[in-house]
PDB file of C-alpha atoms in Angstrom:
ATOM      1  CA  UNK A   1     122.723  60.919  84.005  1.00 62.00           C
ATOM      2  CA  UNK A   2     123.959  63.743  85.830  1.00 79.00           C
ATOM      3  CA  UNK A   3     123.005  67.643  85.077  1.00 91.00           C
ATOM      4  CA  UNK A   4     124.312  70.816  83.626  1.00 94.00           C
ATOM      5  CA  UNK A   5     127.238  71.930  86.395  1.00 95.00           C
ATOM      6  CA  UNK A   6     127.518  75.567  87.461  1.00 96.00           C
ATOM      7  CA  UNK A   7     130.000  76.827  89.489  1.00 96.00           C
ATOM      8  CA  UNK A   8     130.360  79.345  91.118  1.00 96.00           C
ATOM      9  CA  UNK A   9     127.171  79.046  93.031  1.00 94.00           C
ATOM     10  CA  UNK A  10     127.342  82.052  94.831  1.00 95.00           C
ATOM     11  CA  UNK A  11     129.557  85.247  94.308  1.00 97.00           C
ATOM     12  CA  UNK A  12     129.795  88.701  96.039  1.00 97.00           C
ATOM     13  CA  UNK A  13     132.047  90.987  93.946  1.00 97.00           C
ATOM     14  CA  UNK A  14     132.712  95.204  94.178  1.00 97.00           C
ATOM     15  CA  UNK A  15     131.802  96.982  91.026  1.00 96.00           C
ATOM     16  CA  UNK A  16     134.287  97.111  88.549  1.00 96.00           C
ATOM     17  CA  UNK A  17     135.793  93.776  89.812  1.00 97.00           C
ATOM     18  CA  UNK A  18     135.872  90.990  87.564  1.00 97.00           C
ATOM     19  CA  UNK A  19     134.270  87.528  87.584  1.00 97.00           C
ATOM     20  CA  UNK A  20     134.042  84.108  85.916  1.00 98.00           C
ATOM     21  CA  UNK A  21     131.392  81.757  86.057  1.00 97.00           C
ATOM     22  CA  UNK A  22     131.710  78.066  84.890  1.00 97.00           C
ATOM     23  CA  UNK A  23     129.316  75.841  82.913  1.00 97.00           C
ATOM     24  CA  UNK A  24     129.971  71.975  82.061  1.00 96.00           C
ATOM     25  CA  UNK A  25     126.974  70.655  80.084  1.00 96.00           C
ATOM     26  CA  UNK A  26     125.153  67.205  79.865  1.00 94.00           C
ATOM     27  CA  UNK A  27     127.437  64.847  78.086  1.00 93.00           C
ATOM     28  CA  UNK A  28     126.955  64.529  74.201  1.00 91.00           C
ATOM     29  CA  UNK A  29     124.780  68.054  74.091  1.00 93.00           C
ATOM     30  CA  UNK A  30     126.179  70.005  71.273  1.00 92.00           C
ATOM     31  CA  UNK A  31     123.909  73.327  72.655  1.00 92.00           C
ATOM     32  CA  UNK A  32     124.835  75.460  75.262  1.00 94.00           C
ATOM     33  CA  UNK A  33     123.111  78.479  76.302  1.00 93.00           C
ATOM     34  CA  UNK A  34     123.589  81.279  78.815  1.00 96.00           C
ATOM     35  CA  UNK A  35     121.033  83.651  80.737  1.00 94.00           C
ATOM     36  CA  UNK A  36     120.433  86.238  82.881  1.00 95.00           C
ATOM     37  CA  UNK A  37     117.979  85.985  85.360  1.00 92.00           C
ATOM     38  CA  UNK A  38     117.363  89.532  87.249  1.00 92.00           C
ATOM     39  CA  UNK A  39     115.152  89.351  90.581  1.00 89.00           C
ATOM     40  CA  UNK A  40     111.183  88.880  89.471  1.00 84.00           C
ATOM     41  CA  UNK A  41     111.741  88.817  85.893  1.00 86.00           C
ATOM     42  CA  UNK A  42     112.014  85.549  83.498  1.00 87.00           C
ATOM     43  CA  UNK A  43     115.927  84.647  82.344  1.00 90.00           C
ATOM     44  CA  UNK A  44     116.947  86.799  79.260  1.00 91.00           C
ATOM     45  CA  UNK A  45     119.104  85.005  76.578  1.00 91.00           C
ATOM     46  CA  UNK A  46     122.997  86.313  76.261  1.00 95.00           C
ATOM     47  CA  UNK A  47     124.901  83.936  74.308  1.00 94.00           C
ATOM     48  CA  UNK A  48     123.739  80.659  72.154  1.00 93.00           C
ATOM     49  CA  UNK A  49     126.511  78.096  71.137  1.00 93.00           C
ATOM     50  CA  UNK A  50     126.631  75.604  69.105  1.00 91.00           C
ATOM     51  CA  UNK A  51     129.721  72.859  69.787  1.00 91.00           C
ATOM     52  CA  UNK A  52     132.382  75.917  69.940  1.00 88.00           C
ATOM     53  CA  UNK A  53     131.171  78.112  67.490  1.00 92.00           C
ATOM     54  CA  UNK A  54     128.196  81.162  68.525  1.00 93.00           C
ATOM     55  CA  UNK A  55     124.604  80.762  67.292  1.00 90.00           C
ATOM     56  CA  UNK A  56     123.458  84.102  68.831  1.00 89.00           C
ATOM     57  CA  UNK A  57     125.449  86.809  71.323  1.00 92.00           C
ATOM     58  CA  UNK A  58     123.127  89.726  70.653  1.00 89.00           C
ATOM     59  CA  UNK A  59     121.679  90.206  73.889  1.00 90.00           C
ATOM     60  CA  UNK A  60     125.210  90.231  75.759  1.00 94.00           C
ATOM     61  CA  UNK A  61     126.460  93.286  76.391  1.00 94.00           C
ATOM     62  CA  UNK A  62     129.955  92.421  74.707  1.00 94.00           C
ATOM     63  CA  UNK A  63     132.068  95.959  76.049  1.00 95.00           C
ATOM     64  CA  UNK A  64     131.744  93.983  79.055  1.00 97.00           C
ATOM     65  CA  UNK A  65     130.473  90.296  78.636  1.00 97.00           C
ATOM     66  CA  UNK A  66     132.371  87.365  76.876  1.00 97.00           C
ATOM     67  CA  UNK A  67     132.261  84.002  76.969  1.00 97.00           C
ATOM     68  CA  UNK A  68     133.775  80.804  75.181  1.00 96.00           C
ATOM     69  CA  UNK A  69     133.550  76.956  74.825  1.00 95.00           C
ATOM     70  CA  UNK A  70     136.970  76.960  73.221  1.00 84.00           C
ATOM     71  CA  UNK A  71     136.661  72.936  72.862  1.00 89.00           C
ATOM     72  CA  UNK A  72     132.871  72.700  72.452  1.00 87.00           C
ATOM     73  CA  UNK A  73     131.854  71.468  75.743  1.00 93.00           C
ATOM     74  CA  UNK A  74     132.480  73.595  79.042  1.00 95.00           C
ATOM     75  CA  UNK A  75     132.270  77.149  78.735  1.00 97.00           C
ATOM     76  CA  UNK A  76     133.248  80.142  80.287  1.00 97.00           C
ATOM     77  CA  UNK A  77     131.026  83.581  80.656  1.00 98.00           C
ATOM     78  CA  UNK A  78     133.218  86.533  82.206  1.00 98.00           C
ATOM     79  CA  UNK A  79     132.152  89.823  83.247  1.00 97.00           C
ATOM     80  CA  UNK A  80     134.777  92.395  83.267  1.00 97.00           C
ATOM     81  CA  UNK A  81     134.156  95.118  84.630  1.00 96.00           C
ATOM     82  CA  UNK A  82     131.405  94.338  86.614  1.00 97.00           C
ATOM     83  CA  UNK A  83     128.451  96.526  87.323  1.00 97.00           C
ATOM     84  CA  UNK A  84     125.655  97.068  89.909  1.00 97.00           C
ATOM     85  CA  UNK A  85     123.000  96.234  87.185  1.00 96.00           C
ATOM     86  CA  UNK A  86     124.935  92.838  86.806  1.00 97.00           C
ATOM     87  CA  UNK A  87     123.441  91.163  90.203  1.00 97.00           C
ATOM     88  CA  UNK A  88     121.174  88.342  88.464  1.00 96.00           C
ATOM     89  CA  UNK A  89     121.339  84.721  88.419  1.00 94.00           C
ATOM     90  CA  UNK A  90     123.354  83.433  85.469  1.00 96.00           C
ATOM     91  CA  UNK A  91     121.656  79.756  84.178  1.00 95.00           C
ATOM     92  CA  UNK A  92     123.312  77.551  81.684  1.00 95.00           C
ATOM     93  CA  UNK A  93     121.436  75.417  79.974  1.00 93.00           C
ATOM     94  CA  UNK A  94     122.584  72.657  76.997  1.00 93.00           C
ATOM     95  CA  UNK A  95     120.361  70.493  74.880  1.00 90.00           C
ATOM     96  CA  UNK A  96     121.249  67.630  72.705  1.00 87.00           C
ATOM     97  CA  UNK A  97     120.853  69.640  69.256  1.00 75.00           C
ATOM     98  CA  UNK A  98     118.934  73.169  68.096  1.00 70.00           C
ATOM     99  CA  UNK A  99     116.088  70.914  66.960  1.00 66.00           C
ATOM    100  CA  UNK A 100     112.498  72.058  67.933  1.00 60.00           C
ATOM    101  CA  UNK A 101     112.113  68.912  70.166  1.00 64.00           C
ATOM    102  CA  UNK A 102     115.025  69.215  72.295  1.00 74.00           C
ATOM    103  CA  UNK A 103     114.455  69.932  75.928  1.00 82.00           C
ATOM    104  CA  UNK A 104     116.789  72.337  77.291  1.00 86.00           C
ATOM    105  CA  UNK A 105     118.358  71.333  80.746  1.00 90.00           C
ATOM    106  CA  UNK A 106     119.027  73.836  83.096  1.00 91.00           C
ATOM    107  CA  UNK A 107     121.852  73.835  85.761  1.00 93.00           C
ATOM    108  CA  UNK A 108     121.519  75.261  89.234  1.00 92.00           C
ATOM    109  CA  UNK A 109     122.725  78.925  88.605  1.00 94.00           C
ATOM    110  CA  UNK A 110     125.069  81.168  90.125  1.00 95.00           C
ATOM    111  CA  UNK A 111     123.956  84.040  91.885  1.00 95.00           C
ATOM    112  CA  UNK A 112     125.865  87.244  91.561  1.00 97.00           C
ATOM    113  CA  UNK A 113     125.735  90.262  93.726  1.00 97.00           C
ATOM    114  CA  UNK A 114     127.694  93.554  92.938  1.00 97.00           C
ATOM    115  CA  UNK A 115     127.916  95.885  95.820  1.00 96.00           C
TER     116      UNK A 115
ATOM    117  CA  UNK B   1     111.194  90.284  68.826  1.00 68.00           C
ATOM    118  CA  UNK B   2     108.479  87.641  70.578  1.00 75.00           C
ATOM    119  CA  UNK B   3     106.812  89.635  73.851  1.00 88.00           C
ATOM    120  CA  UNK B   4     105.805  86.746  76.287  1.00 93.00           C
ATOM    121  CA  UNK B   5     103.255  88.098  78.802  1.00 95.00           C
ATOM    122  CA  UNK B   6     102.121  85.233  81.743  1.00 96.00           C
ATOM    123  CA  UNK B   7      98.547  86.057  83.822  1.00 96.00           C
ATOM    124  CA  UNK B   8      98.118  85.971  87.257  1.00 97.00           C
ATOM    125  CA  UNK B   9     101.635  86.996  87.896  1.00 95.00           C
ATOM    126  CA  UNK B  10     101.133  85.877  91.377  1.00 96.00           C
ATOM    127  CA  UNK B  11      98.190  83.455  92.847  1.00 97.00           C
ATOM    128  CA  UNK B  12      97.450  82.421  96.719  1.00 97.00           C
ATOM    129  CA  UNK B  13      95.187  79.516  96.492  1.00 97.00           C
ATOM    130  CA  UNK B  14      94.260  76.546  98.791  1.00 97.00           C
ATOM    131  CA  UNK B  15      94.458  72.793  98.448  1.00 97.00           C
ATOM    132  CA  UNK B  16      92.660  71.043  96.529  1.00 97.00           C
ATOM    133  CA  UNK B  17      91.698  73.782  94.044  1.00 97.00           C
ATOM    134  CA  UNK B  18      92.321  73.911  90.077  1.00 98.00           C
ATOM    135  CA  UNK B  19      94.974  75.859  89.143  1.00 98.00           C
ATOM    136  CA  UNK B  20      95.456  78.194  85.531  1.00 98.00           C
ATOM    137  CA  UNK B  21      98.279  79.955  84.869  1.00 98.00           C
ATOM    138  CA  UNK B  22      98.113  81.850  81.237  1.00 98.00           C
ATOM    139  CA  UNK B  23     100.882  82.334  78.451  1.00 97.00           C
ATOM    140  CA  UNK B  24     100.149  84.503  75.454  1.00 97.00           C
ATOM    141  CA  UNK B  25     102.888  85.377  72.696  1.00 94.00           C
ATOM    142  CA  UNK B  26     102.986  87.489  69.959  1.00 90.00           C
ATOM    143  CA  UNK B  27     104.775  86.207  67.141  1.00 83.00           C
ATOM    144  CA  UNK B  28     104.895  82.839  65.625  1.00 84.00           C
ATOM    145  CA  UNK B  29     107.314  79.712  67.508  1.00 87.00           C
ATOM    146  CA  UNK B  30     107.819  76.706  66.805  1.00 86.00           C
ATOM    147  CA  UNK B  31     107.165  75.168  70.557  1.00 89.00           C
ATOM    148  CA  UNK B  32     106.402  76.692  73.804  1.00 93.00           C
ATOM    149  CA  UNK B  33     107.814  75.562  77.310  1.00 93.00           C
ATOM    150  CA  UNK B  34     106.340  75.238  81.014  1.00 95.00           C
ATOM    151  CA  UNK B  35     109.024  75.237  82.860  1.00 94.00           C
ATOM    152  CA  UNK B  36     108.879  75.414  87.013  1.00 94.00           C
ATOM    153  CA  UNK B  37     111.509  77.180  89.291  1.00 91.00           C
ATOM    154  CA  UNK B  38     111.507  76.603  92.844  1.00 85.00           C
ATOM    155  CA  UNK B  39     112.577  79.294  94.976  1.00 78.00           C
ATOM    156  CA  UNK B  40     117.057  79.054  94.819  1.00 72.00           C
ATOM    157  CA  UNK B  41     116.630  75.886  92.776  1.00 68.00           C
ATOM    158  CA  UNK B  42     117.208  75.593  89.571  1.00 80.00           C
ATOM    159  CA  UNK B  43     114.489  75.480  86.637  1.00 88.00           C
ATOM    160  CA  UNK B  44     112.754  72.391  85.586  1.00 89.00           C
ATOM    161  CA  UNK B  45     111.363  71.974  82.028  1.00 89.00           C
ATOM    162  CA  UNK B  46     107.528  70.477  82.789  1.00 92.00           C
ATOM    163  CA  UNK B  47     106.249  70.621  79.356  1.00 90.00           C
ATOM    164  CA  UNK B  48     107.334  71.666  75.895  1.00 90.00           C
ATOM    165  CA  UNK B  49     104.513  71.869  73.100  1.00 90.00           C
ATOM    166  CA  UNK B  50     103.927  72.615  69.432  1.00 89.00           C
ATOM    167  CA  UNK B  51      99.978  71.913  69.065  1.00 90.00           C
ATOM    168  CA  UNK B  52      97.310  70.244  71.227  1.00 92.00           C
ATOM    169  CA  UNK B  53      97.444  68.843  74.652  1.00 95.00           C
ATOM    170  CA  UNK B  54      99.907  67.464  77.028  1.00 94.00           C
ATOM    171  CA  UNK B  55      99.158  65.535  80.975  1.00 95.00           C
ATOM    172  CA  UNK B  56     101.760  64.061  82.961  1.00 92.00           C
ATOM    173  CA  UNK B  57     100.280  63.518  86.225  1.00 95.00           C
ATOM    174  CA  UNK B  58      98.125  66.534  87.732  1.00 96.00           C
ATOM    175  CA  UNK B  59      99.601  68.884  85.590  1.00 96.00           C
ATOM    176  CA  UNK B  60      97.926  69.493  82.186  1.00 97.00           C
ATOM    177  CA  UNK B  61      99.236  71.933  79.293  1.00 97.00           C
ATOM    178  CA  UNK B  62      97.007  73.282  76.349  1.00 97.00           C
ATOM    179  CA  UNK B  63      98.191  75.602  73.129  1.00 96.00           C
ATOM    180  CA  UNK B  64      96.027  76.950  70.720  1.00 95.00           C
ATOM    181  CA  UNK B  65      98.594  78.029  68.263  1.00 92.00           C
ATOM    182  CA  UNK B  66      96.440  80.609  66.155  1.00 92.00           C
ATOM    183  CA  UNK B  67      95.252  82.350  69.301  1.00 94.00           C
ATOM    184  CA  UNK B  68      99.064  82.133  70.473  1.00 94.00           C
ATOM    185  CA  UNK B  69      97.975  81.398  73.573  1.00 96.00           C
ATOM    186  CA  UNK B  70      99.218  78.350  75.804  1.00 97.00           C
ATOM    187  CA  UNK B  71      97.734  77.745  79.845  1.00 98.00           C
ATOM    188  CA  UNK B  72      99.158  75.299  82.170  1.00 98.00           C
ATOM    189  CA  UNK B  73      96.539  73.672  84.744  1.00 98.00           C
ATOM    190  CA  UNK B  74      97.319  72.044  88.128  1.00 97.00           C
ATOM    191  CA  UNK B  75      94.312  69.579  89.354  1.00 97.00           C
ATOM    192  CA  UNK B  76      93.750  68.727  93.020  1.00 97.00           C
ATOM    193  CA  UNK B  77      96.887  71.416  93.907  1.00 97.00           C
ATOM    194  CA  UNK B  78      99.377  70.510  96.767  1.00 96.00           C
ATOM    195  CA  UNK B  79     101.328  72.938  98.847  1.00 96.00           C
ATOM    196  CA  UNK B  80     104.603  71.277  97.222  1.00 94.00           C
ATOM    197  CA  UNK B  81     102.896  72.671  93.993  1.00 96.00           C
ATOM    198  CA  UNK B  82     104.331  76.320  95.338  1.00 96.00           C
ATOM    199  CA  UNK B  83     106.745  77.640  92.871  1.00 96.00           C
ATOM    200  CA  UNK B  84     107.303  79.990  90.092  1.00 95.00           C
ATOM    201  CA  UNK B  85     105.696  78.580  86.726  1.00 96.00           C
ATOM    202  CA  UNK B  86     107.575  80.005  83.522  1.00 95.00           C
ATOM    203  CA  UNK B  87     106.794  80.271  79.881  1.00 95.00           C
ATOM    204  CA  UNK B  88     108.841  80.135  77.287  1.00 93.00           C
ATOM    205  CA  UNK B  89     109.034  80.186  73.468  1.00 91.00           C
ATOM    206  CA  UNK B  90     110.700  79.267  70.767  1.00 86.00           C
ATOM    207  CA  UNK B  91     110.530  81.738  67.646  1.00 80.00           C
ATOM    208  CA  UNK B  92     110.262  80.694  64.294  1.00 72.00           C
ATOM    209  CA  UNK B  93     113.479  81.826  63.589  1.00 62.00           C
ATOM    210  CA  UNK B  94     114.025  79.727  60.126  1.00 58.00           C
ATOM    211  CA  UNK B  95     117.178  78.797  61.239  1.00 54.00           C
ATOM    212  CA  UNK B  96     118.312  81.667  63.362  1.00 57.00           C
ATOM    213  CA  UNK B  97     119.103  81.277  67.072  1.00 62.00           C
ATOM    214  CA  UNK B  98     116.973  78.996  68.932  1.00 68.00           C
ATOM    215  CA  UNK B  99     117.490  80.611  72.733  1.00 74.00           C
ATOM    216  CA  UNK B 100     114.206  80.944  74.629  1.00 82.00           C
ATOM    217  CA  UNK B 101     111.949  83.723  75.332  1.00 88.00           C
ATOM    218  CA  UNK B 102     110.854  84.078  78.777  1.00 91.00           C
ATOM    219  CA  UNK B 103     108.025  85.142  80.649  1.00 93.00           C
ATOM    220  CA  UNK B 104     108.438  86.994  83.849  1.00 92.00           C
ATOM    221  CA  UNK B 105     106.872  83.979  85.556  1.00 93.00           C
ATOM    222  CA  UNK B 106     103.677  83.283  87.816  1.00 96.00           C
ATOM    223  CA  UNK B 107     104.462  83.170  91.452  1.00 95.00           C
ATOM    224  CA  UNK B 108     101.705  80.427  92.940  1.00 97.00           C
ATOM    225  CA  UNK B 109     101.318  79.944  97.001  1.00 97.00           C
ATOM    226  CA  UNK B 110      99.166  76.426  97.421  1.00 97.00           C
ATOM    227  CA  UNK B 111      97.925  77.030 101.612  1.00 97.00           C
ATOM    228  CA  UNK B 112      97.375  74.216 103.251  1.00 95.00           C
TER     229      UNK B 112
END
């Protein structure tokens, strides 16, 4: 069964640039999540969806953060514009529904780094 | 909103020892995750719990829900043990969003 897909893996943008970072869950999971992982601290929730509609966005900081799963499985999560505090892993994670029991799967990350 | 706090945040030990990592919470969940992150890898769910006891191999997790407390234990540790150990919960929410609350994570060094 192959995993949660993130891509980028790696980005290096200037402040105030924009960026988009990819996420294409495990087939037939209905959940998606995003985080934020800053250096030494545990991943922060930003935005929960479930199929295309959002559970939970209010931990992203929408004036600057959006994201989408327009057809309820790959989503987007754009930052625009970008800011120094910004540099953190981004993790996407699906599961197969929001019940207690499901495991969430996490994909590899993408690291970004505004200079 | 559910504070997660995780104890030692970082541990040296050496082979062979017994490992505990600790995970207290302050709010009621409905389960709790162990979940390990090696260093530019991606995070691996180990456990996820509601009550009681879990063991899959050398790794053991414990919860006593009305002490909201949770530890994670690693018998006979190995140096391929070395990573950052996570907890997570899952509020209560009735319904609400189900995202997880993290821990900052306990960084553990197994020395050959």
């Amino acid at each position: 069964e192959a995993g949660v897909a993130q891509s980028p893996r790696y980005k290096i943008i200037e402040k105030r640039q924009s960026v988009a970072f990819w996420c294409n869950p495990i087939s037939g999971h209905a959940t998606l999540y995003w985080y934020q992982q800053i250096l030494g601290q545990g991943p922060k929730l930003l935005i929960q969806f479930q199929n295309n509609g959002v559970v939970d966005d209010s931990q992203l900081p929408k004036d600057r953060f959006s994201a989408e799963r327009l057809k309820g499985v790959d989503s987007t999560l754009k930052i625009q514009p970008a800011k120094l505090e910004d540099s953190a892993v981004y993790l996407c994670a699906s599961s197969f529904s929001r019940g207690d029991t499901d495991t969430q799967y996490f994909g590899p990350g993408t690291r970004l780094t505004v200079l | 909103k559910n504070e997660v706090e995780q104890s030692p945040q970082n541990l040296t030990a050496q082979e062979g020892e017994f490992i505990t990592i600790n995970c207290s919470y302050s709010v009621g969940i409905s389960a709790l995750h162990w979940l390990q992150q090696h260093p530019g890898g991606g995070i691996v769910s180990l456990f996820m719990l509601s009550s009681g006891k879990k063991k899959h191999g050398r790794l053991i997790a414990t919860i006593n829900i009305q002490e909201k407390h949770s530890s994670l234990h690693i018998t006979a540790s190995h140096p391929r043990d070395s990573a950052v150990y996570i907890c997570a919960v899952k509020e209560d929410s009735g319904g609400g969003a189900d995202g997880l609350t993290f821990g900052k994570g306990t960084h553990l060094i197994i020395q050959p």
